[in-house]
Amino acid sequence: MRSLTDKIECYLKVLIDRSDDYKVEIQRAELAETFQCAPSQITYVLGTRFTAEEGFRTESKRGGRGFIRIQKLSEKRLAVGLTQEQACMTIDDLMSQGILTVREAKLLINIINRIIMNLDDEISDYIRSEIIEGALEVLEG
Amino acid sequence: MRSLTDKIECYLKVLIDRSDDYKVEIQRAELAETFQCAPSQITYVLGTRFTAEEGFRTESKRGGRGFIRIQKLSEKRLAVGLTQEQACMTIDDLMSQGILTVREAKLLINIINRIIMNLDDEISDYIRSEIIEGALEVLEG
DNA sequence: ACCTCTTTGACTTTATTTGACCTTTATATT
DNA sequence: AATATAAAGGTCAAATAAAGTCAAAGAGGT
């Protein structure tokens, strides 16, 4: 395990996984004490590892009896995978932004439309997201 | 006389071969120290010897506790569809013939290398052939 | 001599960690 | 009831620690 941030992330995720309701509630100062770090470190971990994008929701309250509650949203919402329509829309966007040429966009859309035809949904959703990410990696890197 | 680049390449490939998961993780500055060279030399080695085209994938993280991870992708052969190697060779050919631009070729190769990783052989061989055919359909049509 | 591949280093970008200061809330005191 | 105090969590910027970029200089082969 690498950084302190990674350790705290891992610790919290274990707690969440062990809970029955996908939630965990902590006290910032106390957790900071456990890991011998600044309280703002905890805030940092939340801000980088438990974002909405990653499928988490956090609530907190200040003052006496304050707390931080982290909730993991259901897997459905963080499913990696794009439907055919989503994938095509993404490609269109990339083209509008000038990241993809028209020809490249056509090429990717054609690939995507071919792939949808012969596989079941789960796999083709996955493949589509890999195609988009694979393309972006080249184009933006 | 082999170059430093060759030595570093060899060193990393030995590490990967000895690993059980076809991966190795290094710290750029540390490896540079080991070989008494500039850190950017390591970046150069990765860029010339551990490319997607050669069947490797690299990930990295900057900042505190940063790292570089290199993974060798598997290349397995199957009767139906295209192996990773065959697919990459085909793309290279298309590029030589001026049918694909360099950028398009890179894009496709990256997609192919991504897809190989998480699926079983039969499916990924199939997908590869669909990608090539899908691309050709647009480019030649 | 020329061309290609290597090697370097100055500069850039990104990630983590900390601490000083700020805001909010509950509770105790007047 | 109004106010003061203590007990939380929040913000933000600086310090530090990596890796990435890119152009220029160097080396080897033809």
Short mmCIF file of C-alpha atoms (C1' of nucleotides) in Angstrom, two decimals:
data_model
loop_
_atom_site.label_atom_id
_atom_site.label_comp_id
_atom_site.label_asym_id
_atom_site.label_seq_id
_atom_site.Cartn_x
_atom_site.Cartn_y
_atom_site.Cartn_z
CA MET A 1 0.00 0.00 0.00
CA ARG A 2 1.46 3.26 -1.08
CA SER A 3 0.67 6.61 0.42
CA LEU A 4 -1.10 7.60 3.57
CA THR A 5 -3.99 8.68 1.40
CA ASP A 6 -4.13 5.18 -0.08
CA LYS A 7 -4.09 3.61 3.37
CA ILE A 8 -6.89 5.76 4.64
CA GLU A 9 -8.88 5.10 1.49
CA CYS A 10 -8.42 1.39 1.92
CA TYR A 11 -9.32 1.48 5.60
CA LEU A 12 -12.56 3.29 4.88
CA LYS A 13 -13.48 1.02 2.02
CA VAL A 14 -13.02 -2.02 4.18
CA LEU A 15 -15.31 -0.49 6.77
CA ILE A 16 -17.91 0.22 4.14
CA ASP A 17 -17.70 -3.27 2.71
CA ARG A 18 -18.14 -4.79 6.14
CA SER A 19 -21.20 -2.68 6.92
CA ASP A 20 -24.62 -3.96 5.96
CA ASP A 21 -25.84 -0.65 4.62
CA TYR A 22 -22.87 0.53 2.53
CA LYS A 23 -22.27 3.39 4.92
CA VAL A 24 -19.68 4.41 7.41
CA GLU A 25 -19.63 7.25 9.86
CA ILE A 26 -16.46 8.68 11.30
CA GLN A 27 -15.09 11.56 13.29
CA ARG A 28 -12.50 13.43 11.34
CA ALA A 29 -10.18 14.28 14.22
CA GLU A 30 -10.32 10.77 15.60
CA LEU A 31 -9.46 9.14 12.29
CA ALA A 32 -6.63 11.62 11.83
CA GLU A 33 -5.37 10.61 15.24
CA THR A 34 -5.50 6.95 14.28
CA PHE A 35 -3.36 7.62 11.24
CA GLN A 36 -1.22 10.21 12.96
CA CYS A 37 -1.90 12.89 10.42
CA ALA A 38 -3.47 16.29 10.01
CA PRO A 39 -7.28 16.33 10.05
CA SER A 40 -7.28 18.07 6.70
CA GLN A 41 -5.69 14.93 5.32
CA ILE A 42 -8.99 13.17 5.88
CA THR A 43 -10.78 15.89 3.98
CA TYR A 44 -8.29 15.40 1.17
CA VAL A 45 -8.94 11.69 1.03
CA LEU A 46 -12.66 12.28 0.80
CA GLY A 47 -12.21 14.85 -1.92
CA THR A 48 -10.01 12.65 -4.09
CA ARG A 49 -11.19 9.11 -3.36
CA PHE A 50 -14.80 9.27 -2.39
CA THR A 51 -16.24 11.51 -5.05
CA ALA A 52 -19.63 11.27 -6.70
CA GLU A 53 -17.80 10.26 -9.84
CA GLU A 54 -16.45 7.24 -8.05
CA GLY A 55 -19.88 6.38 -6.79
CA PHE A 56 -19.78 7.73 -3.27
CA ARG A 57 -21.76 10.32 -1.43
CA THR A 58 -20.52 12.12 1.64
CA GLU A 59 -22.40 14.12 4.23
CA SER A 60 -21.03 15.87 7.25
CA LYS A 61 -21.97 18.01 10.14
CA ARG A 62 -19.76 20.46 12.05
CA GLY A 63 -19.87 21.42 15.66
CA GLY A 64 -20.63 19.28 18.67
CA ARG A 65 -21.54 15.71 17.75
CA GLY A 66 -20.21 16.39 14.32
CA PHE A 67 -19.50 13.53 11.94
CA ILE A 68 -18.64 12.54 8.41
CA ARG A 69 -20.75 9.90 6.76
CA ILE A 70 -19.67 8.16 3.59
CA GLN A 71 -22.08 6.13 1.54
CA LYS A 72 -21.37 3.88 -1.38
CA LEU A 73 -24.02 4.16 -4.03
CA SER A 74 -25.34 1.06 -5.68
CA GLU A 75 -23.19 -0.68 -8.27
CA LYS A 76 -25.63 0.08 -11.03
CA ARG A 77 -24.63 3.70 -10.90
CA LEU A 78 -20.97 3.02 -11.18
CA ALA A 79 -21.17 0.37 -13.78
CA VAL A 80 -18.43 0.83 -16.33
CA GLY A 81 -19.89 0.48 -19.72
CA LEU A 82 -21.59 2.51 -22.33
CA THR A 83 -24.69 1.73 -24.29
CA GLN A 84 -24.44 2.06 -28.02
CA GLU A 85 -26.24 5.37 -27.87
CA GLN A 86 -24.04 6.76 -25.11
CA ALA A 87 -20.92 5.72 -26.93
CA CYS A 88 -22.02 7.34 -30.17
CA MET A 89 -22.94 10.53 -28.35
CA THR A 90 -19.56 10.62 -26.69
CA ILE A 91 -17.85 10.23 -30.02
CA ASP A 92 -19.95 13.02 -31.47
CA ASP A 93 -18.96 15.27 -28.60
CA LEU A 94 -15.31 14.49 -29.11
CA MET A 95 -15.68 15.35 -32.74
CA SER A 96 -17.39 18.67 -31.96
CA GLN A 97 -14.56 19.50 -29.62
CA GLY A 98 -12.08 18.88 -32.38
CA ILE A 99 -10.50 15.96 -30.57
CA LEU A 100 -11.51 13.49 -33.25
CA THR A 101 -11.58 14.10 -36.97
CA VAL A 102 -14.74 13.26 -38.88
CA ARG A 103 -13.08 10.24 -40.39
CA GLU A 104 -11.88 8.96 -37.03
CA ALA A 105 -15.32 9.41 -35.59
CA LYS A 106 -16.89 7.47 -38.42
CA LEU A 107 -14.35 4.76 -37.97
CA LEU A 108 -15.07 4.38 -34.27
CA ILE A 109 -18.81 4.55 -34.72
CA ASN A 110 -18.68 1.87 -37.34
CA ILE A 111 -16.61 -0.36 -35.10
CA ILE A 112 -19.03 0.19 -32.27
CA ASN A 113 -22.05 -0.57 -34.36
CA ARG A 114 -20.49 -3.76 -35.58
CA ILE A 115 -19.64 -4.97 -32.15
CA ILE A 116 -23.09 -4.49 -30.76
CA MET A 117 -24.51 -6.94 -33.22
CA ASN A 118 -23.13 -10.20 -32.01
CA LEU A 119 -22.57 -10.07 -28.28
CA ASP A 120 -24.69 -9.84 -25.24
CA ASP A 121 -25.29 -6.50 -23.59
CA GLU A 122 -22.96 -6.67 -20.67
CA ILE A 123 -19.95 -7.47 -22.78
CA SER A 124 -20.71 -5.03 -25.52
CA ASP A 125 -21.26 -2.23 -23.03
CA TYR A 126 -17.88 -2.97 -21.61
CA ILE A 127 -16.19 -3.10 -24.98
CA ARG A 128 -17.64 0.22 -25.98
CA SER A 129 -16.25 1.95 -22.95
CA GLU A 130 -12.85 0.40 -23.59
CA ILE A 131 -12.93 1.62 -27.17
CA ILE A 132 -13.68 5.16 -26.09
CA GLU A 133 -11.12 5.14 -23.34
CA GLY A 134 -8.54 3.53 -25.56
CA ALA A 135 -9.09 6.18 -28.18
CA LEU A 136 -8.92 9.02 -25.67
CA GLU A 137 -5.72 7.70 -24.23
CA VAL A 138 -4.05 8.10 -27.60
CA LEU A 139 -5.68 11.36 -28.56
CA GLU A 140 -5.20 13.22 -25.34
CA GLY A 141 -1.93 11.68 -24.24
CA MET B 1 28.45 -2.26 -27.22
CA ARG B 2 24.89 -2.21 -25.99
CA SER B 3 23.43 1.09 -25.04
CA LEU B 4 22.15 2.09 -21.68
CA THR B 5 18.66 1.99 -23.11
CA ASP B 6 19.18 -1.65 -24.05
CA LYS B 7 20.43 -2.49 -20.59
CA ILE B 8 17.51 -0.85 -18.89
CA GLU B 9 15.09 -2.54 -21.28
CA CYS B 10 16.65 -5.90 -20.53
CA TYR B 11 16.64 -5.30 -16.80
CA LEU B 12 12.95 -4.48 -16.81
CA LYS B 13 12.05 -7.42 -19.01
CA VAL B 14 13.84 -9.78 -16.68
CA LEU B 15 11.88 -8.35 -13.78
CA ILE B 16 8.64 -8.81 -15.67
CA ASP B 17 9.49 -12.38 -16.62
CA ARG B 18 10.28 -13.22 -13.04
CA SER B 19 7.03 -11.77 -11.75
CA ASP B 20 3.97 -13.99 -11.52
CA ASP B 21 1.62 -11.38 -12.91
CA TYR B 22 3.55 -9.99 -15.87
CA LYS B 23 3.88 -6.68 -14.12
CA VAL B 24 6.60 -4.61 -12.60
CA GLU B 25 6.42 -1.42 -10.64
CA ILE B 26 9.29 0.99 -10.32
CA GLN B 27 10.17 4.48 -9.18
CA ARG B 28 11.62 6.46 -12.00
CA ALA B 29 14.17 8.38 -9.98
CA GLU B 30 15.33 5.27 -8.16
CA LEU B 31 15.87 3.26 -11.33
CA ALA B 32 17.70 6.23 -12.85
CA GLU B 33 19.92 6.23 -9.79
CA THR B 34 20.61 2.52 -10.20
CA PHE B 35 21.74 3.07 -13.77
CA GLN B 36 23.39 6.40 -13.03
CA CYS B 37 21.44 8.29 -15.62
CA ALA B 38 18.90 11.08 -16.00
CA PRO B 39 15.35 10.21 -14.95
CA SER B 40 14.11 11.18 -18.38
CA GLN B 41 16.17 8.32 -19.74
CA ILE B 42 13.73 5.96 -18.10
CA THR B 43 10.87 7.74 -19.78
CA TYR B 44 12.70 7.31 -23.07
CA VAL B 45 13.11 3.59 -22.54
CA LEU B 46 9.41 3.22 -21.84
CA GLY B 47 8.50 5.25 -24.89
CA THR B 48 10.67 3.24 -27.26
CA ARG B 49 10.71 -0.26 -25.78
CA PHE B 50 7.50 -0.73 -23.89
CA THR B 51 4.93 0.57 -26.30
CA ALA B 52 1.41 -0.67 -26.92
CA GLU B 53 2.59 -1.86 -30.29
CA GLU B 54 5.12 -4.12 -28.61
CA GLY B 55 2.42 -5.46 -26.35
CA PHE B 56 3.06 -3.51 -23.20
CA ARG B 57 0.96 -1.18 -21.21
CA THR B 58 2.33 1.40 -18.82
CA GLU B 59 0.61 3.36 -16.11
CA SER B 60 2.10 5.95 -13.85
CA LYS B 61 1.34 8.41 -11.14
CA ARG B 62 3.15 11.66 -10.47
CA GLY B 63 3.56 13.42 -7.19
CA GLY B 64 4.21 12.02 -3.77
CA ARG B 65 4.57 8.25 -3.77
CA GLY B 66 4.46 8.23 -7.52
CA PHE B 67 5.32 5.14 -9.53
CA ILE B 68 5.55 3.61 -12.98
CA ARG B 69 3.93 0.27 -13.64
CA ILE B 70 4.66 -1.78 -16.72
CA GLN B 71 2.51 -4.69 -17.76
CA LYS B 72 3.11 -7.21 -20.48
CA LEU B 73 -0.05 -8.17 -22.29
CA SER B 74 -0.57 -11.75 -23.17
CA GLU B 75 -0.61 -12.87 -26.75
CA LYS B 76 -2.38 -16.09 -27.24
CA ARG B 77 -3.29 -17.67 -30.49
CA LEU B 78 -6.64 -19.08 -31.42
CA ALA B 79 -8.14 -20.54 -34.54
CA VAL B 80 -10.90 -18.03 -35.13
CA GLY B 81 -10.34 -14.29 -35.26
CA LEU B 82 -7.11 -12.41 -34.97
CA THR B 83 -4.48 -12.63 -32.30
CA GLN B 84 -3.21 -9.42 -30.87
CA GLU B 85 -0.07 -9.74 -32.94
CA GLN B 86 -1.90 -10.46 -36.17
CA ALA B 87 -4.19 -7.53 -35.60
CA CYS B 88 -1.30 -5.16 -34.97
CA MET B 89 0.52 -6.40 -38.05
CA THR B 90 -2.54 -5.86 -40.17
CA ILE B 91 -2.87 -2.34 -38.90
CA ASP B 92 0.77 -1.68 -39.63
CA ASP B 93 0.26 -2.92 -43.17
CA LEU B 94 -2.73 -0.67 -43.65
CA MET B 95 -0.67 2.22 -42.48
CA SER B 96 2.19 1.41 -44.85
CA GLN B 97 -0.29 1.31 -47.69
CA GLY B 98 -1.50 4.78 -46.77
CA ILE B 99 -4.95 3.52 -45.89
CA LEU B 100 -4.63 4.52 -42.28
CA THR B 101 -2.88 7.60 -40.91
CA VAL B 102 -0.32 7.13 -38.16
CA ARG B 103 -2.73 8.58 -35.66
CA GLU B 104 -5.55 6.29 -36.71
CA ALA B 105 -3.25 3.31 -36.50
CA LYS B 106 -2.17 4.24 -33.01
CA LEU B 107 -5.76 4.69 -32.02
CA LEU B 108 -6.74 1.25 -33.23
CA ILE B 109 -3.73 -0.45 -31.75
CA ASN B 110 -4.40 1.09 -28.41
CA ILE B 111 -8.00 -0.01 -28.51
CA ILE B 112 -6.94 -3.53 -29.39
CA ASN B 113 -4.42 -3.71 -26.62
CA ARG B 114 -6.95 -2.53 -24.14
CA ILE B 115 -9.55 -5.02 -25.11
CA ILE B 116 -7.30 -8.01 -24.85
CA MET B 117 -6.82 -7.56 -21.19
CA ASN B 118 -10.08 -8.36 -19.61
CA LEU B 119 -11.84 -10.84 -21.76
CA ASP B 120 -11.31 -14.42 -22.57
CA ASP B 121 -9.47 -15.36 -25.71
CA GLU B 122 -12.29 -16.38 -27.93
CA ILE B 123 -14.14 -13.15 -27.48
CA SER B 124 -11.15 -10.90 -27.77
CA ASP B 125 -10.00 -12.59 -30.97
CA TYR B 126 -13.43 -12.05 -32.37
CA ILE B 127 -13.52 -8.41 -31.35
CA ARG B 128 -10.19 -7.75 -32.94
CA SER B 129 -11.33 -9.02 -36.27
CA GLU B 130 -14.49 -6.95 -36.01
CA ILE B 131 -12.45 -3.85 -35.26
CA ILE B 132 -10.26 -4.36 -38.30
CA GLU B 133 -13.16 -5.13 -40.55
CA GLY B 134 -15.19 -2.27 -39.17
CA ALA B 135 -12.32 0.11 -39.82
CA LEU B 136 -11.78 -1.18 -43.35
CA GLU B 137 -15.42 -0.81 -44.18
CA VAL B 138 -15.25 2.91 -43.50
CA LEU B 139 -11.85 3.49 -45.00
CA GLU B 140 -12.33 1.66 -48.23
CA GLY B 141 -15.98 2.43 -48.73
"C1'" DA C 1 29.48 14.13 -43.48
"C1'" DC C 2 24.92 12.61 -42.39
"C1'" DC C 3 21.35 10.34 -40.23
"C1'" DT C 4 19.29 8.01 -36.54
"C1'" DC C 5 19.11 6.69 -32.01
"C1'" DT C 6 20.51 8.01 -27.23
"C1'" DT C 7 21.30 10.89 -23.36
"C1'" DT C 8 20.78 14.92 -20.71
"C1'" DG C 9 18.80 18.70 -18.08
"C1'" DA C 10 15.87 22.70 -17.51
"C1'" DC C 11 11.23 23.38 -17.02
"C1'" DT C 12 6.22 21.70 -16.31
"C1'" DT C 13 2.46 19.20 -14.34
"C1'" DT C 14 0.39 16.47 -10.88
"C1'" DA C 15 -0.23 14.36 -6.21
"C1'" DT C 16 0.33 14.39 -1.30
"C1'" DT C 17 0.85 16.31 3.30
"C1'" DT C 18 0.58 19.84 6.62
"C1'" DG C 19 -0.83 23.85 9.27
"C1'" DA C 20 -2.91 28.28 10.14
"C1'" DC C 21 -7.20 30.24 10.06
"C1'" DC C 22 -12.56 30.05 9.21
"C1'" DT C 23 -17.45 28.49 9.81
"C1'" DT C 24 -21.03 25.89 11.86
"C1'" DT C 25 -23.44 23.70 15.63
"C1'" DA C 26 -24.48 22.03 20.30
"C1'" DT C 27 -24.42 23.05 24.92
"C1'" DA C 28 -23.58 25.56 29.11
"C1'" DT C 29 -24.14 30.02 31.47
"C1'" DT C 30 -26.25 34.20 32.58
"C1'" DA D 1 -34.13 33.75 25.87
"C1'" DA D 2 -29.78 35.50 24.75
"C1'" DT D 3 -25.14 34.90 24.76
"C1'" DA D 4 -20.69 32.67 25.32
"C1'" DT D 5 -17.87 28.74 24.78
"C1'" DA D 6 -16.31 24.52 23.15
"C1'" DA D 7 -16.37 21.11 19.73
"C1'" DA D 8 -16.62 19.73 15.71
"C1'" DG D 9 -15.61 19.96 10.36
"C1'" DG D 10 -14.00 23.19 6.08
"C1'" DT D 11 -10.68 25.93 3.21
"C1'" DC D 12 -6.72 27.16 1.12
"C1'" DA D 13 -2.17 27.86 0.10
"C1'" DA D 14 2.62 26.41 0.93
"C1'" DA D 15 6.04 22.73 1.09
"C1'" DT D 16 7.46 18.61 -0.82
"C1'" DA D 17 7.74 14.64 -3.85
"C1'" DA D 18 7.10 12.39 -7.80
"C1'" DA D 19 6.80 11.77 -13.05
"C1'" DG D 20 6.35 14.08 -17.92
"C1'" DT D 21 7.98 17.11 -21.83
"C1'" DC D 22 10.93 18.70 -25.17
"C1'" DA D 23 14.68 20.49 -27.43
"C1'" DA D 24 19.47 20.31 -27.76
"C1'" DA D 25 23.74 17.92 -27.46
"C1'" DG D 26 26.29 13.50 -28.15
"C1'" DA D 27 27.52 8.88 -30.22
"C1'" DG D 28 27.64 5.24 -33.62
"C1'" DG D 29 27.12 3.48 -37.88
"C1'" DT D 30 27.13 4.09 -43.33
#
